Every structure is written in C-alpha cells, then in structure tokens.
PDB file of C-alpha atoms in Angstrom:
ATOM      1  CA  MET A   1      76.784  45.497 163.847  1.00 64.00           C
ATOM      2  CA  LYS A   2      79.169  42.542 163.949  1.00 76.00           C
ATOM      3  CA  LYS A   3      82.659  43.209 162.673  1.00 85.00           C
ATOM      4  CA  THR A   4      83.888  40.927 159.934  1.00 93.00           C
ATOM      5  CA  ASN A   5      87.289  39.286 159.999  1.00 97.00           C
ATOM      6  CA  LEU A   6      88.359  41.802 157.352  1.00 97.00           C
ATOM      7  CA  HIS A   7      87.409  44.741 159.598  1.00 96.00           C
ATOM      8  CA  ILE A   8      89.229  43.197 162.561  1.00 97.00           C
ATOM      9  CA  GLU A   9      92.360  42.469 160.506  1.00 98.00           C
ATOM     10  CA  PHE A  10      92.233  46.000 159.046  1.00 98.00           C
ATOM     11  CA  GLU A  11      92.030  47.595 162.503  1.00 97.00           C
ATOM     12  CA  GLU A  12      94.889  45.410 163.774  1.00 97.00           C
ATOM     13  CA  THR A  13      96.995  46.390 160.756  1.00 98.00           C
ATOM     14  CA  VAL A  14      96.238  50.096 161.286  1.00 97.00           C
ATOM     15  CA  THR A  15      97.485  49.694 164.870  1.00 97.00           C
ATOM     16  CA  LEU A  16     100.633  47.979 163.582  1.00 97.00           C
ATOM     17  CA  VAL A  17     101.301  50.839 161.142  1.00 97.00           C
ATOM     18  CA  ASN A  18     100.598  53.512 163.769  1.00 96.00           C
ATOM     19  CA  ASN A  19     103.002  51.861 166.222  1.00 97.00           C
ATOM     20  CA  TYR A  20     105.716  51.186 163.631  1.00 96.00           C
ATOM     21  CA  THR A  21     108.931  52.936 164.667  1.00 96.00           C
ATOM     22  CA  GLU A  22     111.139  52.554 161.589  1.00 95.00           C
ATOM     23  CA  PRO A  23     110.942  55.154 158.804  1.00 95.00           C
ATOM     24  CA  ILE A  24     108.380  54.222 156.140  1.00 95.00           C
ATOM     25  CA  PRO A  25     109.106  55.318 152.540  1.00 96.00           C
ATOM     26  CA  ALA A  26     106.922  58.226 151.404  1.00 95.00           C
ATOM     27  CA  ASP A  27     105.385  56.316 148.475  1.00 95.00           C
ATOM     28  CA  ILE A  28     104.241  53.548 150.844  1.00 96.00           C
ATOM     29  CA  LEU A  29     102.854  56.070 153.341  1.00 96.00           C
ATOM     30  CA  LEU A  30     100.865  57.788 150.596  1.00 96.00           C
ATOM     31  CA  LYS A  31      99.327  54.509 149.435  1.00 97.00           C
ATOM     32  CA  LEU A  32      98.481  53.524 153.007  1.00 97.00           C
ATOM     33  CA  TYR A  33      96.941  56.972 153.508  1.00 96.00           C
ATOM     34  CA  ALA A  34      94.740  56.645 150.428  1.00 96.00           C
ATOM     35  CA  TYR A  35      93.627  53.102 151.262  1.00 97.00           C
ATOM     36  CA  TYR A  36      92.842  54.125 154.848  1.00 97.00           C
ATOM     37  CA  LYS A  37      90.774  57.118 153.769  1.00 95.00           C
ATOM     38  CA  ILE A  38      88.789  55.034 151.261  1.00 96.00           C
ATOM     39  CA  ALA A  39      88.285  52.181 153.732  1.00 96.00           C
ATOM     40  CA  ASN A  40      86.808  54.692 156.171  1.00 94.00           C
ATOM     41  CA  SER A  41      84.836  56.648 153.536  1.00 92.00           C
ATOM     42  CA  ASN A  42      86.676  59.781 154.572  1.00 87.00           C
ATOM     43  CA  PHE A  43      87.129  62.007 151.558  1.00 78.00           C
ATOM     44  CA  ASP A  44      87.862  65.222 153.447  1.00 80.00           C
ATOM     45  CA  ASN A  45      90.669  67.304 152.056  1.00 77.00           C
ATOM     46  CA  PRO A  46      94.121  66.478 153.426  1.00 81.00           C
ATOM     47  CA  GLY A  47      94.822  68.607 156.473  1.00 82.00           C
ATOM     48  CA  SER A  48      98.542  69.280 156.192  1.00 84.00           C
ATOM     49  CA  LYS A  49      99.798  72.843 156.512  1.00 88.00           C
ATOM     50  CA  THR A  50     102.224  72.085 153.676  1.00 91.00           C
ATOM     51  CA  PRO A  51     100.600  72.518 150.227  1.00 92.00           C
ATOM     52  CA  LEU A  52     102.983  70.042 148.563  1.00 93.00           C
ATOM     53  CA  ILE A  53     102.071  67.300 151.055  1.00 91.00           C
ATOM     54  CA  ASN A  54      98.379  68.010 150.463  1.00 91.00           C
ATOM     55  CA  ALA A  55      98.969  67.690 146.726  1.00 93.00           C
ATOM     56  CA  PHE A  56     100.676  64.307 147.120  1.00 94.00           C
ATOM     57  CA  LYS A  57      97.898  63.070 149.421  1.00 93.00           C
ATOM     58  CA  ALA A  58      95.187  64.292 147.064  1.00 92.00           C
ATOM     59  CA  ASN A  59      96.951  62.588 144.155  1.00 94.00           C
ATOM     60  CA  ALA A  60      97.218  59.303 146.075  1.00 94.00           C
ATOM     61  CA  LEU A  61      93.498  59.462 146.857  1.00 93.00           C
ATOM     62  CA  PHE A  62      92.684  60.278 143.247  1.00 92.00           C
ATOM     63  CA  GLN A  63      94.684  57.277 142.011  1.00 93.00           C
ATOM     64  CA  ALA A  64      92.769  54.916 144.315  1.00 93.00           C
ATOM     65  CA  LYS A  65      89.346  56.570 144.007  1.00 90.00           C
ATOM     66  CA  ASN A  66      87.631  53.686 142.209  1.00 94.00           C
ATOM     67  CA  MET A  67      88.332  51.154 144.953  1.00 96.00           C
ATOM     68  CA  SER A  68      85.574  49.751 147.108  1.00 96.00           C
ATOM     69  CA  LYS A  69      85.894  49.993 150.900  1.00 96.00           C
ATOM     70  CA  LYS A  70      86.644  46.258 151.148  1.00 97.00           C
ATOM     71  CA  LYS A  71      89.233  46.365 148.377  1.00 97.00           C
ATOM     72  CA  ALA A  72      90.903  49.353 150.065  1.00 97.00           C
ATOM     73  CA  MET A  73      91.025  47.453 153.376  1.00 98.00           C
ATOM     74  CA  ARG A  74      92.582  44.420 151.687  1.00 98.00           C
ATOM     75  CA  ALA A  75      95.097  46.600 149.813  1.00 98.00           C
ATOM     76  CA  TYR A  76      96.062  48.357 153.065  1.00 98.00           C
ATOM     77  CA  ILE A  77      96.592  45.034 154.863  1.00 98.00           C
ATOM     78  CA  GLU A  78      98.572  43.515 151.966  1.00 98.00           C
ATOM     79  CA  LEU A  79     100.818  46.565 151.553  1.00 98.00           C
ATOM     80  CA  ALA A  80     101.505  46.897 155.276  1.00 98.00           C
ATOM     81  CA  ASN A  81     102.269  43.177 155.612  1.00 97.00           C
ATOM     82  CA  LYS A  82     104.561  43.283 152.585  1.00 97.00           C
ATOM     83  CA  GLU A  83     106.469  46.416 153.561  1.00 96.00           C
ATOM     84  CA  LEU A  84     106.507  46.427 157.357  1.00 92.00           C
ATOM     85  CA  LYS A  85     106.867  42.794 158.425  1.00 81.00           C
TER      86      LYS A  85
END
C-alpha cells in the first residue's frame, strides 16, 4: 500500500513531536494525543497509572471522536506546526 503525502507528513510530524525537547502545554499534548489515536484508529483506554490523566485523555478523545482519520492527521500536523515551530 503506497503511503500518501498526508501519511508521510503525519509520520514526520509525529517524529518532530516525539523528539521535541521543550515543555509542551498540557492542553496541546492532550489534543495531539487525541488526534494521534484517531489517526491510528487506536481507541484503547488510556494506559496511565494516574486516574486523573486517564480522565483527561479520555475526555480529549471524546471531544474529537467524530473526526475522520484524515482530518485527525491534518489537525495533528496543523497543531504541531502552529505550536512547536
């Protein structure tokens, strides 16, 4: 299966976020988390040992639940480019 430009740009942006060394505000991290999970069709429960963090992650996912995979990828790329560059 050939990767589209969107998939390539998404993967490059995920690498950028994962290698980012400055602190990222929690609200931005939660949005990135939700977009990433949707883009990868991963709706498993958040795996944090801290219930409050799980609640925030679940809420972020819930707020973005109606997005398509492509829209989630675009939103992830746009948010990361806006906040981290």
